């Protein structure tokens, strides 16, 4: 109000109707510190819940039934139109038969006094095709006094309470309200979160500047946190490396814990979960010597490669004369180079392999 009256006084001075401006010294307050009725957006789940409850509602508000308000709220969230603009729409305002469904707002009904042709989301267009098919032409779809008497907030507040959605929530600078105009905030906020750029949102909202649009398209702390996570990692290598951080996050950092073997097993025995019988060091060889040679190197040093499987057979590959053969009943003859030994068929094949190396 101060800005308007000071502008009027400046006009009086320019038109020589007044000698000087008596209000020129007055300074306006900081509107960011004096918030009276800040609005909030509805989250997606809140919006779905509101629409579902309103569609099934049996309450009538100033001539609008539950299904009427359901279509009204859906159109408000699908166009971003203000209450007065929505109340002026007729069936002829919608073009729903084209591949690009739109709604047209006359210039005299638009706050900017410009003709507005707004595209519609596909699901809202499908809803309106069914809803408008029996509506009389030339009459306001959501007429009545709910908009002219500024009762939109009262109307939606009742439906919010029925859906269990708070009308007022605390904000950083005071309460935030979910009145009817909050549906316009919801439209622009959902568009911004969907990746629509600010310039396009400005056109959809019909704002004169993107600064005004930015006041409608809200970003909360979790939106900012998600954006920060997309930043590249810029800390230098060394110290707390990314690999170490990843290991710490999974609890796998540090040296591996020593394997606890059953008391009945020798130091090189396999654990029972391998699916094979225990593998023992050849008789007459100490555990220390076996440890120095290593299980895998024992086989590889002799050119013998064991085939992984169910351990029911043993094959040596790479030279002739290394295939096991079956001898008499209950025994098997194994040949390795010039050596040939007979072992009981019940012995594990890996035991035989380590004994012949």
Coordinates of C-alpha atoms in Angstrom, one line a residue:
X1 CA 0.0 0.0 0.0
X2 CA 2.9 2.4 0.8
X3 CA 4.3 1.8 -2.7
X4 CA 0.9 2.6 -4.3
X5 CA 0.3 5.8 -2.3
X6 CA 3.9 7.1 -2.9
X7 CA 3.4 6.5 -6.6
X8 CA 0.2 8.5 -6.5
X9 CA 2.0 11.3 -4.7
X10 CA 4.7 11.4 -7.3
X11 CA 2.1 11.7 -10.0
X12 CA 0.5 14.6 -8.2
X13 CA 3.9 16.4 -8.1
X14 CA 4.6 15.7 -11.8
X15 CA 1.1 17.0 -12.7
X16 CA 1.7 20.1 -10.6
X17 CA -1.2 19.4 -8.4
X18 CA 1.1 19.3 -5.3
X19 CA 4.3 21.1 -4.5
X20 CA 6.3 18.2 -3.1
X21 CA 5.8 14.6 -2.0
X22 CA 5.1 14.4 1.7
X23 CA 5.7 10.6 1.7
X24 CA 9.0 10.6 -0.1
X25 CA 11.0 10.0 3.2
X26 CA 9.0 6.9 4.2
X27 CA 10.7 3.5 3.8
X28 CA 8.9 0.3 3.3
X29 CA 9.3 -2.7 5.6
X30 CA 11.1 -5.9 4.8
X31 CA 8.3 -8.2 3.6
X32 CA 10.6 -11.2 4.2
X33 CA 10.4 -10.4 7.9
X34 CA 6.7 -9.7 8.0
X35 CA 5.0 -12.8 6.5
X36 CA 1.3 -12.9 6.9
X37 CA 0.0 -15.7 4.8
X38 CA 2.7 -17.8 3.3
X39 CA 1.5 -20.8 1.3
X40 CA 3.0 -24.2 0.9
X41 CA 2.8 -26.8 -1.9
X42 CA 1.2 -30.2 -1.5
X43 CA 3.4 -33.2 -1.8
X44 CA 2.5 -35.8 -4.4
X45 CA 1.1 -38.3 -1.9
X46 CA -0.9 -35.5 -0.2
X47 CA -2.3 -34.4 -3.5
X48 CA -3.4 -37.9 -4.4
X49 CA -5.0 -38.4 -1.1
X50 CA -6.9 -35.1 -1.3
X51 CA -8.2 -35.9 -4.8
X52 CA -9.3 -39.5 -3.8
X53 CA -11.1 -38.3 -0.7
X54 CA -12.8 -35.4 -2.5
X55 CA -14.0 -37.6 -5.3
X56 CA -15.8 -39.9 -2.8
X57 CA -17.1 -37.0 -0.7
X58 CA -20.8 -36.6 -0.2
X59 CA -20.4 -33.0 1.1
X60 CA -21.7 -30.1 -1.1
X61 CA -20.0 -26.7 -0.8
X62 CA -21.9 -23.8 -2.4
X63 CA -23.3 -26.0 -5.2
X64 CA -20.2 -28.0 -5.8
X65 CA -20.4 -31.7 -5.1
X66 CA -17.5 -34.0 -4.3
X67 CA -17.0 -35.0 -7.9
X68 CA -17.3 -31.4 -9.0
X69 CA -14.6 -30.3 -6.5
X70 CA -12.4 -33.3 -7.5
X71 CA -12.5 -32.1 -11.2
X72 CA -11.9 -28.5 -10.1
X73 CA -8.8 -29.4 -7.9
X74 CA -7.4 -31.6 -10.7
X75 CA -7.8 -28.8 -13.2
X76 CA -6.2 -26.3 -10.9
X77 CA -3.2 -28.6 -10.4
X78 CA -3.0 -29.4 -14.1
X79 CA -3.1 -25.7 -15.3
X80 CA -2.0 -23.5 -12.4
X81 CA -5.0 -21.3 -13.0
X82 CA -6.2 -19.0 -10.2
X83 CA -9.6 -19.4 -8.6
X84 CA -11.3 -16.6 -10.5
X85 CA -10.0 -18.0 -13.8
X86 CA -11.2 -21.5 -13.1
X87 CA -14.6 -20.1 -12.1
X88 CA -15.0 -18.5 -15.5
X89 CA -14.3 -21.6 -17.6
X90 CA -17.0 -23.1 -19.8
X91 CA -17.0 -26.3 -21.8
X92 CA -16.1 -24.3 -24.9
X93 CA -12.9 -23.3 -23.1
X94 CA -11.5 -26.8 -23.5
X95 CA -10.1 -28.4 -26.7
X96 CA -9.9 -32.1 -25.7
X97 CA -10.3 -33.8 -29.1
X98 CA -6.8 -32.9 -30.4
X99 CA -3.6 -34.7 -29.9
X100 CA -2.6 -31.6 -27.9
X101 CA -5.4 -31.0 -25.3
X102 CA -5.6 -27.4 -24.2
X103 CA -7.7 -24.9 -22.2
X104 CA -8.1 -21.3 -23.3
X105 CA -8.4 -18.5 -20.8
X106 CA -9.9 -15.2 -22.2
X107 CA -7.8 -12.1 -21.8
X108 CA -10.5 -10.4 -19.7
X109 CA -10.4 -13.2 -17.3
X110 CA -6.7 -13.4 -17.0
X111 CA -4.8 -11.3 -14.4
X112 CA -2.2 -10.3 -17.0
X113 CA -5.0 -9.3 -19.4
X114 CA -3.5 -11.6 -22.1
X115 CA -5.1 -14.5 -23.9
X116 CA -3.7 -17.7 -22.3
X117 CA -3.7 -21.1 -24.1
X118 CA -2.6 -23.7 -21.6
X119 CA -1.7 -27.3 -22.5
X120 CA -3.2 -30.0 -20.3
X121 CA -1.5 -33.1 -18.8
X122 CA -2.9 -36.3 -20.5
X123 CA -4.5 -37.8 -17.4
X124 CA -6.3 -34.5 -16.6
X125 CA -7.5 -34.3 -20.2
X126 CA -8.9 -37.9 -19.9
X127 CA -10.7 -36.9 -16.7
X128 CA -12.2 -33.8 -18.2
X129 CA -13.4 -35.6 -21.4
X130 CA -15.6 -37.8 -19.2
X131 CA -16.6 -35.0 -16.8
X132 CA -17.6 -32.4 -19.4
X133 CA -19.5 -34.7 -21.9
X134 CA -22.9 -33.8 -20.4
X135 CA -22.2 -30.3 -19.3
X136 CA -24.5 -27.6 -20.9
X137 CA -22.7 -25.3 -23.3
X138 CA -22.1 -21.7 -22.5
X139 CA -22.4 -22.1 -18.8
X140 CA -19.6 -21.8 -16.2
X141 CA -18.5 -25.3 -15.2
X142 CA -17.6 -24.4 -11.6
X143 CA -19.8 -21.3 -11.2
X144 CA -21.4 -20.1 -8.1
X145 CA -20.1 -17.8 -5.4
X146 CA -17.1 -19.9 -4.0
X147 CA -14.6 -17.8 -6.0
X148 CA -16.3 -14.4 -6.0
X149 CA -16.8 -14.5 -2.2
X150 CA -13.2 -15.8 -1.7
X151 CA -14.3 -19.0 -0.1
X152 CA -11.9 -21.3 -1.9
X153 CA -9.7 -21.6 1.2
X154 CA -12.7 -22.7 3.3
X155 CA -13.8 -25.2 0.6
X156 CA -10.5 -27.0 0.3
X157 CA -9.8 -26.8 4.1
X158 CA -12.8 -29.1 4.7
X159 CA -11.5 -31.6 2.1
X160 CA -8.0 -31.5 3.6
X161 CA -9.4 -32.3 7.0
X162 CA -11.3 -35.2 5.6
X163 CA -8.1 -36.5 4.0
X164 CA -6.1 -36.0 7.2
X165 CA -3.8 -33.4 5.7
X166 CA -2.9 -30.4 7.8
X167 CA -4.1 -27.0 6.5
X168 CA -1.4 -25.2 8.4
X169 CA 2.2 -26.4 9.1
X170 CA 5.1 -24.6 10.8
X171 CA 7.7 -23.0 8.5
X172 CA 11.1 -21.3 9.0
X173 CA 9.5 -17.8 8.9
X174 CA 6.0 -18.6 10.3
X175 CA 3.1 -20.8 9.4
X176 CA 2.6 -22.2 5.9
X177 CA -1.0 -22.6 4.6
X178 CA -2.5 -25.0 2.1
X179 CA -5.4 -22.9 0.8
X180 CA -6.8 -23.0 -2.7
X181 CA -4.1 -20.8 -4.1
X182 CA -1.6 -23.3 -2.8
X183 CA -2.7 -25.6 -5.7
X184 CA -1.0 -23.1 -8.0
X185 CA 2.1 -23.3 -5.9
X186 CA 1.8 -27.1 -6.2
X187 CA 1.6 -27.0 -10.0
X188 CA 4.8 -24.9 -10.3
X189 CA 6.7 -26.8 -7.6
X190 CA 5.9 -30.2 -9.2
X191 CA 6.9 -28.8 -12.6
X192 CA 10.2 -27.6 -11.2
X193 CA 11.0 -30.9 -9.5
X194 CA 10.2 -32.7 -12.7
X195 CA 13.0 -30.8 -14.5
X196 CA 11.0 -28.0 -16.2
X197 CA 13.3 -25.0 -16.5
X198 CA 12.4 -21.7 -14.9
X199 CA 11.8 -19.9 -18.2
X200 CA 9.2 -22.5 -19.3
X201 CA 7.6 -22.4 -15.9
X202 CA 7.3 -18.6 -16.2
X203 CA 5.4 -19.0 -19.4
X204 CA 3.1 -21.7 -17.9
X205 CA 2.4 -19.5 -14.9
X206 CA 1.9 -16.3 -17.0
X207 CA 4.3 -14.3 -14.8
X208 CA 6.0 -11.2 -16.0
X209 CA 9.4 -12.1 -14.6
X210 CA 11.1 -15.4 -13.6
X211 CA 11.7 -13.9 -10.1
X212 CA 8.0 -14.1 -9.4
X213 CA 7.8 -17.7 -10.7
X214 CA 10.7 -18.7 -8.4
X215 CA 8.5 -17.6 -5.4
X216 CA 5.9 -20.2 -6.4
X217 CA 8.3 -23.1 -7.3
X218 CA 9.5 -24.2 -3.9
X219 CA 12.7 -26.2 -3.1
X220 CA 12.9 -27.8 0.3
X221 CA 16.0 -29.1 2.1
X222 CA 15.7 -32.6 0.6
X223 CA 15.6 -31.1 -2.9
X224 CA 18.8 -29.2 -2.2
X225 CA 20.4 -32.3 -0.7
X226 CA 19.6 -34.3 -3.8
X227 CA 21.2 -31.6 -5.9
X228 CA 24.3 -31.5 -3.8
X229 CA 24.8 -35.2 -4.2
X230 CA 25.2 -34.7 -7.9
X231 CA 28.3 -32.6 -7.4
X232 CA 31.6 -34.2 -8.5
X233 CA 34.1 -35.4 -5.9
X234 CA 36.8 -32.8 -5.7
X235 CA 38.9 -33.9 -2.7
X236 CA 42.5 -34.9 -3.7
X237 CA 43.6 -38.5 -3.6
X238 CA 45.2 -39.9 -0.5
X239 CA 44.0 -39.9 3.1
X240 CA 40.4 -40.9 3.2
X241 CA 40.1 -42.2 -0.4
X242 CA 36.8 -43.1 -2.0
X243 CA 37.7 -46.7 -2.0
X244 CA 38.4 -46.7 1.7
X245 CA 35.1 -44.7 2.3
X246 CA 33.2 -47.3 0.3
X247 CA 34.8 -50.1 2.3
X248 CA 34.0 -48.3 5.6
X249 CA 30.4 -47.9 4.5
X250 CA 30.0 -51.6 4.0
X251 CA 31.9 -52.5 7.1
X252 CA 34.6 -54.5 5.2
X253 CA 37.6 -52.2 5.8
X254 CA 40.7 -53.4 7.5
X255 CA 42.6 -56.8 7.3
X256 CA 40.5 -59.9 6.9
X257 CA 39.9 -61.8 10.1
X258 CA 41.7 -65.1 10.5
X259 CA 39.8 -68.2 9.4
X260 CA 38.8 -70.4 12.3
X261 CA 39.3 -74.0 11.3
X262 CA 37.7 -77.0 13.1
X263 CA 39.9 -78.6 15.6
X264 CA 39.9 -81.9 13.7
X265 CA 41.4 -80.3 10.6
X266 CA 45.0 -79.8 9.7
X267 CA 46.3 -76.3 8.8
X268 CA 45.6 -76.8 5.1
X269 CA 42.3 -78.5 5.4
X270 CA 39.3 -77.2 3.5
X271 CA 36.3 -76.0 5.5
X272 CA 33.2 -78.2 5.3
X273 CA 31.3 -75.7 3.2
X274 CA 33.4 -76.4 0.1
X275 CA 31.3 -79.5 -0.8
X276 CA 34.4 -81.8 -0.7
X277 CA 36.1 -84.0 1.7
X278 CA 39.0 -82.6 3.8
X279 CA 42.3 -82.2 2.0
X280 CA 45.3 -83.3 4.1
X281 CA 49.0 -82.8 3.8
X282 CA 50.8 -85.8 2.5
X283 CA 52.0 -88.1 5.3
X284 CA 55.5 -87.4 6.4
X285 CA 55.4 -83.7 5.4
X286 CA 55.3 -81.0 8.1
X287 CA 52.6 -78.3 8.1
X288 CA 55.2 -75.6 7.9
X289 CA 56.6 -77.0 4.7
X290 CA 53.2 -77.3 3.3
X291 CA 52.4 -73.7 4.2
X292 CA 55.6 -72.5 2.6
X293 CA 54.8 -74.3 -0.6
X294 CA 51.1 -73.1 -0.6
X295 CA 48.1 -75.2 -1.7
X296 CA 47.8 -73.8 -5.2
X297 CA 51.5 -73.6 -6.0
X298 CA 51.9 -77.3 -5.0
X299 CA 49.7 -78.3 -7.9
X300 CA 50.9 -75.6 -10.4
X301 CA 54.6 -76.4 -9.7
X302 CA 54.2 -79.9 -11.0
X303 CA 52.1 -78.9 -14.1
X304 CA 49.0 -80.6 -12.7
X305 CA 45.8 -78.5 -12.9
X306 CA 42.8 -79.8 -10.9
X307 CA 39.4 -79.4 -12.5
X308 CA 36.9 -77.7 -10.2
X309 CA 33.8 -79.7 -9.7
X310 CA 32.2 -82.1 -7.3
X311 CA 35.6 -83.7 -6.4
X312 CA 34.4 -87.1 -7.6
X313 CA 37.2 -87.4 -10.1
X314 CA 40.8 -86.2 -10.5
X315 CA 42.3 -85.4 -13.9
X316 CA 45.8 -84.1 -14.8
X317 CA 46.0 -82.0 -17.9
X318 CA 49.0 -80.9 -19.9
X319 CA 51.0 -84.2 -20.3
X320 CA 50.4 -87.8 -21.1
X321 CA 50.3 -90.4 -18.4
X322 CA 48.5 -88.3 -15.9
X323 CA 45.0 -89.7 -16.1
X324 CA 43.7 -91.8 -13.2
X325 CA 42.7 -95.4 -13.9
X326 CA 40.6 -97.8 -12.0
X327 CA 42.2 -100.9 -10.8
X328 CA 40.8 -103.8 -8.9
X329 CA 37.7 -103.7 -6.8
X330 CA 37.8 -101.0 -4.2
X331 CA 41.1 -99.6 -5.4
X332 CA 42.3 -97.1 -8.0
X333 CA 45.6 -96.8 -9.7
X334 CA 47.0 -93.3 -10.3
X335 CA 49.9 -92.6 -12.5
X336 CA 51.9 -89.4 -12.3
X337 CA 54.9 -89.4 -14.7
X338 CA 56.8 -92.6 -14.0
X339 CA 55.2 -93.1 -10.6
X340 CA 52.2 -95.3 -10.1
X341 CA 50.4 -95.9 -6.8
X342 CA 47.3 -97.7 -5.7
X343 CA 44.9 -95.9 -3.3
X344 CA 41.6 -96.9 -1.8
X345 CA 38.7 -95.7 -3.9
X346 CA 37.2 -94.2 -0.7
X347 CA 40.0 -91.7 -0.3
X348 CA 39.4 -88.2 -1.5
X349 CA 41.0 -87.5 -4.9
X350 CA 42.7 -84.3 -3.7
X351 CA 44.4 -86.3 -1.0
X352 CA 45.8 -88.6 -3.7
X353 CA 47.0 -85.6 -5.7
X354 CA 48.9 -84.0 -2.9
X355 CA 50.4 -87.3 -1.9
X356 CA 51.8 -87.9 -5.4
X357 CA 53.3 -84.4 -5.8

